[in-house]
Tab-separated table of C-alpha atoms and ligand atoms in Angstrom:
chain	number	residue	atom	x	y	z
A	126	MET	CA	10.866	0.738	-30.810
A	127	ILE	CA	14.142	-0.232	-28.853
A	128	ARG	CA	14.150	-4.610	-28.198
A	129	ILE	CA	15.112	-4.787	-25.347
A	130	ALA	CA	16.527	-8.888	-23.635
A	131	VAL	CA	16.711	-8.390	-19.358
A	132	ALA	CA	18.359	-10.478	-17.399
A	133	THR	CA	18.227	-9.859	-13.306
A	134	LEU	CA	20.021	-12.035	-10.670
A	135	GLY	CA	19.868	-10.908	-6.629
A	136	CYS	CA	17.867	-9.463	-4.576
A	137	LYS	CA	13.954	-7.067	-4.551
A	138	THR	CA	16.489	-4.304	-4.935
A	139	ASN	CA	17.961	-5.489	-8.397
A	140	GLN	CA	14.794	-6.691	-9.406
A	141	ALA	CA	13.799	-2.574	-8.909
A	142	GLU	CA	16.231	-1.302	-10.592
A	143	SER	CA	16.376	-3.325	-13.472
A	144	ALA	CA	12.545	-2.596	-12.995
A	145	ALA	CA	13.126	1.306	-13.765
A	146	MET	CA	16.020	0.694	-15.789
A	147	VAL	CA	14.340	-0.342	-18.270
A	148	GLY	CA	10.656	1.754	-17.568
A	149	ALA	CA	13.317	5.070	-18.124
A	150	PHE	CA	13.269	3.492	-22.612
A	151	ASP	CA	8.780	4.843	-23.173
A	152	ASP	CA	8.819	2.731	-26.871
A	153	ALA	CA	10.910	-0.058	-25.100
A	154	ILE	CA	9.651	-3.743	-26.152
A	155	LEU	CA	11.128	-6.868	-24.150
A	156	VAL	CA	12.431	-9.828	-26.227
A	157	GLU	CA	13.896	-13.186	-24.177
A	158	PHE	CA	17.063	-13.397	-23.621
A	159	GLY	CA	18.931	-15.147	-25.693
A	160	GLU	CA	17.020	-13.198	-28.791
A	161	PRO	CA	18.181	-10.458	-31.067
A	162	ALA	CA	17.217	-6.608	-29.582
A	163	ASP	CA	19.118	-3.560	-29.710
A	164	LEU	CA	20.527	-3.503	-26.046
A	165	TYR	CA	21.051	-6.256	-24.027
A	166	LEU	CA	21.052	-5.566	-20.479
A	167	ILE	CA	22.162	-8.060	-16.737
A	168	ASN	CA	22.060	-6.798	-13.819
A	169	THR	CA	24.375	-8.858	-11.897
A	170	CYS	CA	24.689	-10.497	-8.782
A	171	THR	CA	28.094	-10.811	-6.327
A	172	VAL	CA	26.155	-11.867	-2.783
A	173	THR	CA	27.307	-15.538	-3.347
A	174	ASN	CA	30.436	-17.218	-5.503
A	175	ARG	CA	27.148	-18.947	-7.369
A	176	THR	CA	25.999	-15.602	-8.737
A	177	ASP	CA	29.021	-14.484	-9.966
A	178	PHE	CA	29.218	-17.626	-11.814
A	179	LYS	CA	25.782	-16.933	-13.022
A	180	SER	CA	26.483	-13.182	-13.876
A	181	ARG	CA	29.587	-14.229	-16.267
A	182	ASN	CA	27.086	-16.734	-17.760
A	183	LEU	CA	24.327	-14.617	-18.737
A	184	ILE	CA	27.606	-12.333	-20.220
A	185	ARG	CA	28.724	-14.997	-22.182
A	186	ARG	CA	25.254	-15.778	-23.279
A	187	ALA	CA	24.610	-11.886	-24.548
A	188	LEU	CA	27.589	-12.043	-26.617
A	189	LYS	CA	27.094	-15.411	-27.821
A	190	VAL	CA	23.710	-13.878	-29.750
A	191	LYS	CA	25.773	-9.715	-30.698
A	192	GLU	CA	28.166	-12.200	-33.219
A	193	ALA	CA	24.923	-12.073	-34.886
A	194	ASN	CA	23.807	-9.316	-34.276
A	195	PRO	CA	27.360	-6.944	-34.120
A	196	ALA	CA	25.068	-3.819	-33.899
A	197	MET	CA	23.054	-4.568	-30.304
A	198	LYS	CA	24.418	-3.027	-26.975
A	199	ILE	CA	25.788	-5.106	-24.318
A	200	VAL	CA	25.447	-3.150	-20.566
A	201	VAL	CA	26.679	-5.224	-17.920
A	202	THR	CA	25.894	-3.610	-14.543
A	203	GLY	CA	25.779	-4.496	-10.787
A	204	CYS	CA	27.372	-5.716	-7.922
A	205	TYR	CA	29.256	-8.814	-9.594
A	206	SER	CA	30.638	-5.841	-12.236
A	207	GLN	CA	30.855	-2.910	-9.408
A	208	ARG	CA	33.477	-5.605	-8.000
A	209	SER	CA	35.113	-6.976	-10.940
A	210	ARG	CA	34.888	-5.001	-13.596
A	211	GLU	CA	37.996	-5.909	-15.135
A	212	GLU	CA	37.058	-9.718	-14.872
A	213	VAL	CA	33.753	-8.780	-16.778
A	214	LEU	CA	35.557	-6.172	-19.695
A	215	SER	CA	37.778	-9.610	-20.457
A	216	LEU	CA	34.991	-11.739	-21.302
A	217	GLY	CA	34.865	-10.072	-24.533
A	218	ALA	CA	33.402	-6.991	-26.543
A	219	VAL	CA	30.674	-5.546	-23.505
A	220	ASP	CA	29.903	-2.339	-24.955
A	221	TYR	CA	29.250	-0.731	-21.302
A	222	VAL	CA	29.812	-1.688	-17.420
A	223	ILE	CA	28.000	0.759	-15.479
A	224	ASP	CA	28.139	1.513	-11.614
A	225	ASN	CA	25.548	0.360	-9.888
A	226	GLN	CA	25.423	4.448	-8.692
A	227	HIS	CA	24.713	5.418	-12.406
A	228	LYS	CA	22.367	2.535	-13.001
A	229	LEU	CA	19.381	4.016	-13.535
A	230	ASP	CA	20.908	7.381	-15.789
A	231	LEU	CA	21.026	4.040	-18.160
A	232	LYS	CA	19.149	5.603	-21.019
A	233	GLU	CA	21.479	8.223	-20.640
A	234	LEU	CA	23.842	7.129	-20.524
A	235	VAL	CA	23.575	4.323	-23.471
A	236	GLN	CA	23.685	7.973	-25.694
A	237	GLN	CA	27.844	8.354	-24.734
A	238	SER	CA	31.204	6.941	-25.798
A	239	ASP	CA	32.821	6.637	-22.602
A	240	PRO	CA	29.815	7.379	-19.216
A	241	GLY	CA	32.476	6.567	-16.584
A	242	PHE	CA	32.776	3.754	-13.895
A	243	MET	CA	32.305	5.155	-9.634
A	244	ASP	CA	33.985	3.522	-7.128
A	245	ILE	CA	30.883	3.201	-4.989
A	246	MET	CA	32.807	3.885	-2.537
A	247	GLN	CA	32.628	7.418	-3.296
A	248	ALA	CA	28.706	7.704	-3.474
A	249	GLU	CA	27.032	10.099	-1.305
A	250	ALA	CA	23.492	11.199	-2.308
A	251	PHE	CA	20.546	8.305	-3.771
A	252	ASN	CA	20.476	8.292	-6.685
A	253	PHE	CA	16.329	8.425	-7.689
A	254	HIS	CA	13.842	8.297	-10.205
A	255	LEU	CA	10.850	8.666	-10.443
A	256	GLN	CA	9.406	5.440	-12.337
A	257	LYS	CA	5.977	4.480	-13.741
A	258	GLY	CA	5.580	1.425	-13.513
A	259	MET	CA	7.461	-2.407	-13.119
A	260	LEU	CA	7.985	-5.204	-15.201
A	261	ASP	CA	5.647	-7.342	-13.506
A	262	ARG	CA	1.759	-5.785	-13.300
A	263	SER	CA	0.820	-7.801	-9.592
A	264	ARG	CA	2.560	-5.366	-7.004
A	265	ALA	CA	5.472	-2.912	-7.564
A	266	PHE	CA	9.132	-2.605	-5.732
A	267	GLN	CA	9.960	0.317	-4.116
A	268	LYS	CA	13.535	0.842	-3.760
A	269	ILE	CA	14.038	3.700	-0.846
A	270	GLN	CA	17.965	2.524	0.863
A	271	ASP	CA	21.229	1.758	-1.140
A	272	GLY	CA	24.531	0.578	0.906
A	273	CYS	CA	25.399	-0.871	3.969
A	274	ASP	CA	28.289	-0.044	6.688
A	275	PHE	CA	27.610	-2.765	8.864
A	276	TYR	CA	30.989	-4.958	6.887
A	277	CYS	CA	29.816	-8.474	8.141
A	278	SER	CA	32.228	-10.835	8.277
A	279	TYR	CA	31.085	-12.667	5.329
A	280	CYS	CA	29.333	-9.884	2.663
A	281	ALA	CA	30.715	-8.790	-0.096
A	282	VAL	CA	27.389	-6.326	-0.685
A	283	PRO	CA	28.993	-3.250	1.074
A	284	TYR	CA	31.823	-3.620	-1.014
A	285	GLY	CA	29.407	-3.873	-4.709
A	286	ARG	CA	27.198	-0.803	-3.243
A	287	GLY	CA	28.784	1.281	-1.343
A	288	HIS	CA	27.890	3.104	2.133
A	289	ASN	CA	24.191	3.946	4.133
A	290	ARG	CA	22.190	6.591	1.876
A	291	SER	CA	18.625	6.730	1.500
A	292	ALA	CA	16.213	8.383	-0.688
A	293	ARG	CA	14.096	12.049	0.437
A	294	ALA	CA	10.662	11.295	1.860
A	295	GLU	CA	9.303	13.365	-0.497
A	296	ASP	CA	10.559	11.027	-3.682
A	297	VAL	CA	9.619	7.873	-1.744
A	298	ILE	CA	5.839	9.903	-1.153
A	299	LEU	CA	5.859	10.689	-5.440
A	300	GLN	CA	7.263	7.364	-6.562
A	301	ALA	CA	4.208	5.647	-4.063
A	302	GLN	CA	2.015	8.159	-4.955
A	303	THR	CA	3.099	7.907	-8.710
A	304	PHE	CA	2.916	3.529	-8.590
A	305	VAL	CA	-0.593	4.022	-7.003
A	306	ALA	CA	-1.981	5.775	-9.923
A	307	SER	CA	0.085	3.442	-12.715
A	308	GLY	CA	-3.040	1.276	-10.928
A	309	TYR	CA	-0.136	-0.739	-8.166
A	310	LYS	CA	-2.367	-1.436	-4.896
A	311	GLU	CA	0.841	-3.541	-3.307
A	312	ILE	CA	4.437	-2.016	-2.760
A	313	VAL	CA	7.187	-3.525	-0.988
A	314	LEU	CA	9.987	-1.682	0.089
A	315	GLY	CA	12.814	-2.305	-0.719
A	316	GLY	CA	17.109	-1.220	0.016
A	317	VAL	CA	20.503	-2.790	0.718
A	318	ASN	CA	19.903	-2.748	4.805
A	319	LEU	CA	15.876	-1.594	4.720
A	320	GLY	CA	16.075	-1.221	8.211
A	321	LEU	CA	18.697	1.714	7.868
A	322	TYR	CA	16.805	4.424	6.185
A	323	ARG	CA	16.855	7.545	7.090
A	324	ASP	CA	15.516	11.114	6.210
A	325	GLY	CA	16.596	13.794	8.716
A	326	LYS	CA	14.852	12.635	11.990
A	327	LEU	CA	12.421	10.468	9.712
A	328	GLY	CA	13.286	6.823	10.054
A	329	LEU	CA	11.193	3.555	8.953
A	330	SER	CA	8.562	4.406	11.042
A	331	GLY	CA	8.031	7.606	10.355
A	332	LEU	CA	7.925	7.582	7.251
A	333	LEU	CA	5.516	4.353	6.675
A	334	ARG	CA	2.879	6.515	8.770
A	335	LYS	CA	3.555	9.140	5.483
A	336	LEU	CA	2.823	6.326	3.051
A	337	GLU	CA	-0.171	5.172	5.243
A	338	GLU	CA	-1.777	8.331	4.172
A	339	ILE	CA	-2.108	7.183	0.553
A	340	GLU	CA	-5.382	6.893	-1.065
A	341	GLY	CA	-5.655	3.758	-2.906
A	342	LEU	CA	-2.136	2.647	-1.996
A	343	GLU	CA	-4.063	-1.358	0.465
A	344	ILE	CA	-0.770	-2.977	0.470
A	345	ILE	CA	2.438	-2.816	1.905
A	346	ARG	CA	5.164	-5.359	2.279
A	347	LEU	CA	8.289	-4.791	4.131
A	348	SER	CA	11.592	-6.656	2.530
A	349	SER	CA	14.507	-8.205	4.533
A	350	LEU	CA	14.840	-6.626	8.045
A	351	GLU	CA	17.964	-6.424	10.560
A	352	PRO	CA	17.410	-8.326	13.722
A	353	GLN	CA	18.362	-5.312	15.565
A	354	LEU	CA	16.759	-2.659	13.329
A	355	PHE	CA	12.784	-4.117	14.008
A	356	THR	CA	12.747	-1.355	16.779
A	357	ASP	CA	9.972	-0.850	19.080
A	358	GLU	CA	8.653	1.827	17.425
A	359	LEU	CA	8.590	-0.551	14.345
A	360	LEU	CA	6.942	-2.568	15.773
A	361	GLU	CA	3.928	-0.831	17.957
A	362	GLN	CA	3.767	1.340	13.648
A	363	VAL	CA	3.094	-2.144	12.090
A	364	THR	CA	1.436	-3.288	14.810
A	365	CYS	CA	-1.716	-0.684	14.450
A	366	SER	CA	-1.199	-0.422	10.440
A	367	LYS	CA	-4.596	-1.441	8.341
A	368	LYS	CA	-1.994	-1.610	5.173
A	369	ILE	CA	1.298	-3.031	6.339
A	370	ALA	CA	1.277	-6.945	6.148
A	371	PRO	CA	1.972	-9.079	8.863
A	372	HIS	CA	4.737	-10.110	7.870
A	373	PHE	CA	7.979	-9.880	8.464
A	374	HIS	CA	11.627	-11.656	6.917
A	375	LEU	CA	14.694	-11.537	9.382
A	376	ALA	CA	18.600	-11.156	8.625
A	377	ILE	CA	19.087	-13.774	11.228
A	378	GLN	CA	21.412	-15.864	9.963
A	379	SER	CA	22.736	-18.041	12.495
A	380	VAL	CA	21.632	-17.940	16.462
A	381	ALA	CA	24.758	-19.394	18.513
A	382	ASP	CA	26.618	-16.587	20.212
A	383	SER	CA	29.904	-17.498	19.477
A	384	VAL	CA	28.537	-17.939	15.448
A	385	LEU	CA	27.143	-14.285	15.339
A	386	GLY	CA	30.295	-13.230	17.135
A	387	ARG	CA	32.609	-14.682	14.546
A	388	MET	CA	29.897	-13.987	11.787
A	389	GLY	CA	30.358	-9.812	12.803
A	390	ARG	CA	26.387	-9.656	13.324
A	391	VAL	CA	25.899	-7.443	16.206
A	392	TYR	CA	22.427	-9.161	18.151
A	393	LYS	CA	22.647	-12.494	20.462
A	394	GLN	CA	20.418	-15.197	20.715
A	395	LYS	CA	18.475	-12.998	23.641
A	396	HIS	CA	17.546	-10.302	21.519
A	397	LEU	CA	16.701	-12.563	18.646
A	398	SER	CA	14.269	-14.488	21.239
A	399	ASP	CA	12.653	-11.108	23.331
A	400	LEU	CA	12.347	-9.991	19.111
A	401	LEU	CA	10.042	-12.756	18.129
A	402	GLU	CA	7.882	-12.869	21.526
A	403	LYS	CA	7.276	-9.368	21.068
A	404	ILE	CA	6.133	-9.603	17.543
A	405	THR	CA	4.071	-12.699	18.281
A	406	SER	CA	2.415	-10.839	21.461
A	407	ASN	CA	1.277	-8.374	19.187
A	408	LEU	CA	0.727	-9.799	16.735
A	409	PRO	CA	0.052	-13.428	17.367
A	410	HIS	CA	-0.686	-14.231	13.105
A	411	ALA	CA	2.163	-13.361	12.103
A	412	ALA	CA	4.779	-14.673	8.585
A	413	ILE	CA	7.856	-14.457	10.401
A	414	GLY	CA	10.607	-16.108	8.354
A	415	GLY	CA	14.257	-16.213	8.079
A	416	ASP	CA	17.718	-15.782	6.326
A	417	ILE	CA	19.914	-18.401	8.072
A	418	ILE	CA	23.379	-19.112	6.684
A	419	CYS	CA	24.630	-22.648	7.582
A	420	ALA	CA	28.387	-24.203	7.422
A	421	PHE	CA	29.520	-20.878	8.604
A	422	PRO	CA	34.086	-21.006	9.301
A	423	GLY	CA	34.317	-23.200	12.015
A	424	GLU	CA	31.178	-23.802	12.390
A	425	THR	CA	30.442	-26.383	14.662
A	426	GLU	CA	28.022	-29.475	14.948
A	427	ALA	CA	26.745	-28.227	18.007
A	428	GLU	CA	26.952	-24.855	16.883
A	429	PHE	CA	24.938	-25.822	13.471
A	430	MET	CA	21.973	-27.625	16.641
A	431	GLU	CA	22.268	-24.633	19.343
A	432	THR	CA	20.325	-22.962	15.689
A	433	TYR	CA	18.424	-25.500	14.349
A	434	LYS	CA	16.470	-26.149	17.661
A	435	PHE	CA	15.913	-22.769	17.991
A	436	LEU	CA	14.034	-22.436	15.318
A	437	GLN	CA	12.778	-25.608	15.171
A	438	GLU	CA	10.863	-24.215	18.570
A	439	SER	CA	10.724	-21.037	16.748
A	440	PRO	CA	7.005	-18.921	15.647
A	441	LEU	CA	8.879	-18.552	12.798
A	442	CYS	CA	7.244	-19.788	8.973
A	443	TYR	CA	9.424	-20.427	6.692
A	444	LEU	CA	13.575	-20.168	6.435
A	445	HIS	CA	15.975	-18.811	3.726
A	446	VAL	CA	18.681	-21.354	3.604
A	447	PHE	CA	21.791	-20.879	2.464
A	448	GLN	CA	25.535	-22.942	2.499
A	449	TYR	CA	27.932	-20.496	3.362
A	450	SER	CA	30.529	-19.365	0.040
A	451	LYS	CA	33.175	-17.830	0.925
A	452	ARG	CA	33.262	-14.124	-0.592
A	453	LYS	CA	36.950	-12.896	-1.915
A	454	GLY	CA	37.779	-9.568	0.418
A	455	THR	CA	35.889	-10.526	3.456
A	456	PRO	CA	36.959	-11.349	6.604
A	457	ALA	CA	35.429	-14.712	6.692
A	458	ALA	CA	37.221	-15.519	3.847
A	459	THR	CA	40.373	-16.817	5.221
A	460	MET	CA	38.880	-17.859	8.717
A	461	PRO	CA	40.186	-21.294	9.917
A	462	ASN	CA	37.948	-24.497	9.699
A	463	GLN	CA	35.998	-23.102	6.389
A	464	ILE	CA	34.085	-26.071	6.396
A	465	ASN	CA	33.477	-29.135	3.751
A	466	GLY	CA	30.334	-28.809	0.896
A	467	THR	CA	29.371	-32.302	1.684
A	468	ILE	CA	28.621	-31.369	5.442
A	469	ALA	CA	27.619	-27.835	4.340
A	470	GLN	CA	25.038	-29.764	1.734
A	471	GLU	CA	24.046	-31.917	4.718
A	472	ARG	CA	24.165	-29.650	7.059
A	473	SER	CA	21.452	-27.552	4.854
A	474	ASN	CA	19.203	-30.072	4.101
A	475	ARG	CA	18.084	-31.089	7.520
A	476	LEU	CA	17.167	-26.298	7.776
A	477	ILE	CA	15.457	-26.586	4.614
A	478	SER	CA	12.948	-29.954	5.021
A	479	MET	CA	13.134	-28.786	9.295
A	480	ALA	CA	11.279	-24.823	7.528
A	481	GLU	CA	8.745	-27.799	6.350
A	482	ASP	CA	7.800	-28.345	8.569
A	483	LEU	CA	7.395	-24.526	10.013
A	484	LYS	CA	5.346	-23.942	6.988
A	485	THR	CA	2.812	-26.874	7.409
A	486	ALA	CA	1.971	-25.743	11.045
A	487	TYR	CA	1.856	-22.542	10.205
A	488	ARG	CA	-0.806	-22.556	7.184
A	489	GLN	CA	-2.224	-25.098	10.062
A	490	LYS	CA	-2.849	-22.627	12.717
A	491	ILE	CA	-4.462	-19.933	10.275
A	492	LEU	CA	-6.534	-22.474	8.931
A	493	GLU	CA	-7.427	-22.752	12.365
A	494	ASN	CA	-7.721	-19.429	13.657
A	495	ARG	CA	-9.649	-18.342	10.532
A	496	VAL	CA	-6.822	-15.649	9.971
A	497	SER	CA	-8.944	-13.665	7.413
A	498	LEU	CA	-5.969	-13.226	3.960
A	499	ARG	CA	-5.380	-10.318	1.580
A	500	GLY	CA	-3.521	-9.753	-1.526
A	501	VAL	CA	-3.431	-8.962	-5.424
A	502	ILE	CA	-3.421	-11.210	-7.574
A	503	ASP	CA	0.077	-12.551	-8.961
A	504	LYS	CA	-0.589	-15.829	-10.964
A	505	ILE	CA	-4.159	-17.031	-13.172
A	506	GLU	CA	-3.528	-20.290	-14.751
A	507	SER	CA	-6.586	-22.260	-15.605
A	508	GLU	CA	-9.379	-22.485	-13.384
A	509	LEU	CA	-7.236	-20.391	-9.813
A	510	ALA	CA	-5.773	-17.337	-10.102
A	511	SER	CA	-3.807	-16.610	-7.129
A	512	PHE	CA	-1.907	-14.769	-4.871
A	513	LEU	CA	0.551	-14.302	-2.002
A	514	SER	CA	-1.037	-12.845	0.826
A	515	ASP	CA	-0.015	-10.493	3.496
A	516	HIS	CA	0.335	-13.746	5.798
A	517	TYR	CA	2.523	-15.244	2.953
A	518	ILE	CA	0.871	-17.800	2.298
A	519	ARG	CA	-0.560	-18.456	-1.163
A	520	GLY	CA	-4.273	-17.748	-1.576
A	521	TYR	CA	-6.662	-19.217	-4.171
A	522	ILE	CA	-9.251	-18.032	-5.641
A	523	SER	CA	-11.800	-19.810	-8.569
A	524	LYS	CA	-13.366	-16.365	-9.856
A	525	GLN	CA	-12.702	-14.509	-12.609
A	526	ALA	CA	-9.556	-12.021	-11.828
A	527	HIS	CA	-6.799	-9.757	-13.320
A	528	LEU	CA	-3.738	-9.461	-12.387
A	529	GLY	CA	-3.103	-6.912	-9.462
A	530	GLU	CA	-6.817	-6.920	-8.184
A	531	LEU	CA	-6.772	-7.063	-5.246
A	532	PHE	CA	-9.056	-10.120	-3.264
A	533	PHE	CA	-9.649	-11.227	0.389
A	534	LEU	CA	-10.183	-14.998	1.638
A	535	GLU	CA	-11.703	-16.436	4.700
A	536	PRO	CA	-9.474	-20.125	3.590
A	537	ASN	CA	-11.423	-22.857	5.486
A	538	ALA	CA	-9.437	-25.528	3.113
A	539	ILE	CA	-5.897	-26.345	2.311
A	540	TYR	CA	-5.090	-25.918	-1.143
A	541	GLU	CA	-1.628	-27.191	-2.951
A	542	ASP	CA	0.956	-24.901	-0.904
A	543	GLY	CA	-1.627	-23.074	-0.086
A	544	LEU	CA	-5.094	-22.093	1.248
A	545	ILE	CA	-8.579	-21.482	-0.479
A	546	GLN	CA	-12.081	-20.452	0.200
A	547	ILE	CA	-13.948	-23.261	-1.118
B	43	SF4	S1	24.399	-5.688	7.035
B	43	SF4	FE1	25.709	-7.503	6.623
B	43	SF4	S2	24.818	-9.295	5.913
B	43	SF4	FE2	23.478	-7.570	5.256
B	43	SF4	S3	24.773	-6.465	3.487
B	43	SF4	FE3	25.457	-5.022	5.963
B	43	SF4	S4	27.244	-6.126	5.885
B	43	SF4	FE4	26.085	-7.544	4.216
């Protein structure tokens, strides 16, 4: 038996990869981070300065545990260590720094004295590894795409993940069938830039058509999508689908064309409002959420308010709000008029409180229109079990249930942050 302690920062793709890395050890026992173990795995993130800082802290904590357990191996991987390998090695006796392209080969690589380290910009093919399950028993995260070539001016991800590359469709289908055979009823499809998925002539909507045919797969959820990659074909696919959750997370970032231009984003406000109009006319009760970056260099109060007002009047039902974070080596890091932290915090507070109103209004809409909710149980507390529904609202049930079980709900009351059927 091998005792493994894991810490994963960042996106769902990193979460999926950690599960795959640990899942490769058939005889693994998971122990709490901080406890003695044979292997410490830290899957880092570099999306903000804060995640770099957190990555270094996790490595220092592992090094502390190693002082008392010199035989244990420390493995660091992920986007921070991909960009800052020397910085990681300078922290102390880290045994392996594994590049993002080969991280899924972890089990084999820790048998080698020097597994090498690839410049991620050299990665061409998608590194597929069939995995049986996840660390989480409720839903399976399936990474089907990696890398990005958009180079938005604020983003360090392409330097940590390399060029865009996708899994072969047959591998995606095989993995999904394997998850279903392991008892999963919901799969979340993910990638660094999911909308870029392509295997020859087959794009994301074509792949979804194939996945829908899998018996026993009840819910397919899409992770974050670039607005310009939410095509009419994809909209048609999700509209006529019985399995794809009507929950769409858009990487919006800003709505002011002047800011979008400085960010290097390739869509404009008009495109966003047209897209939201199309989604809501096809799926009037869909849950639409988005990432927003506030206080981007040069963002004036007027530009901020343009984004704020657009979102306030939009059909969105939640926001993930980020304050701009200067990333070394990105064009935005050297742009003039960097916004100070106080203004950034104040703008982010305004967006977060407005987003609460959006969430409340959406929950009320779902209740008043008696929209039924579906989902797999992912939380069991004393009296109640609950699930994150296909409409991205938490559904509560007062019945016996087990993790991963599929439930339907005709909600008739508000309960805590979600809805319940009394
Ligand atoms: S689309 Fe832009 S923000 Fe998203 S990963 Fe690519 S470069 Fe980063």
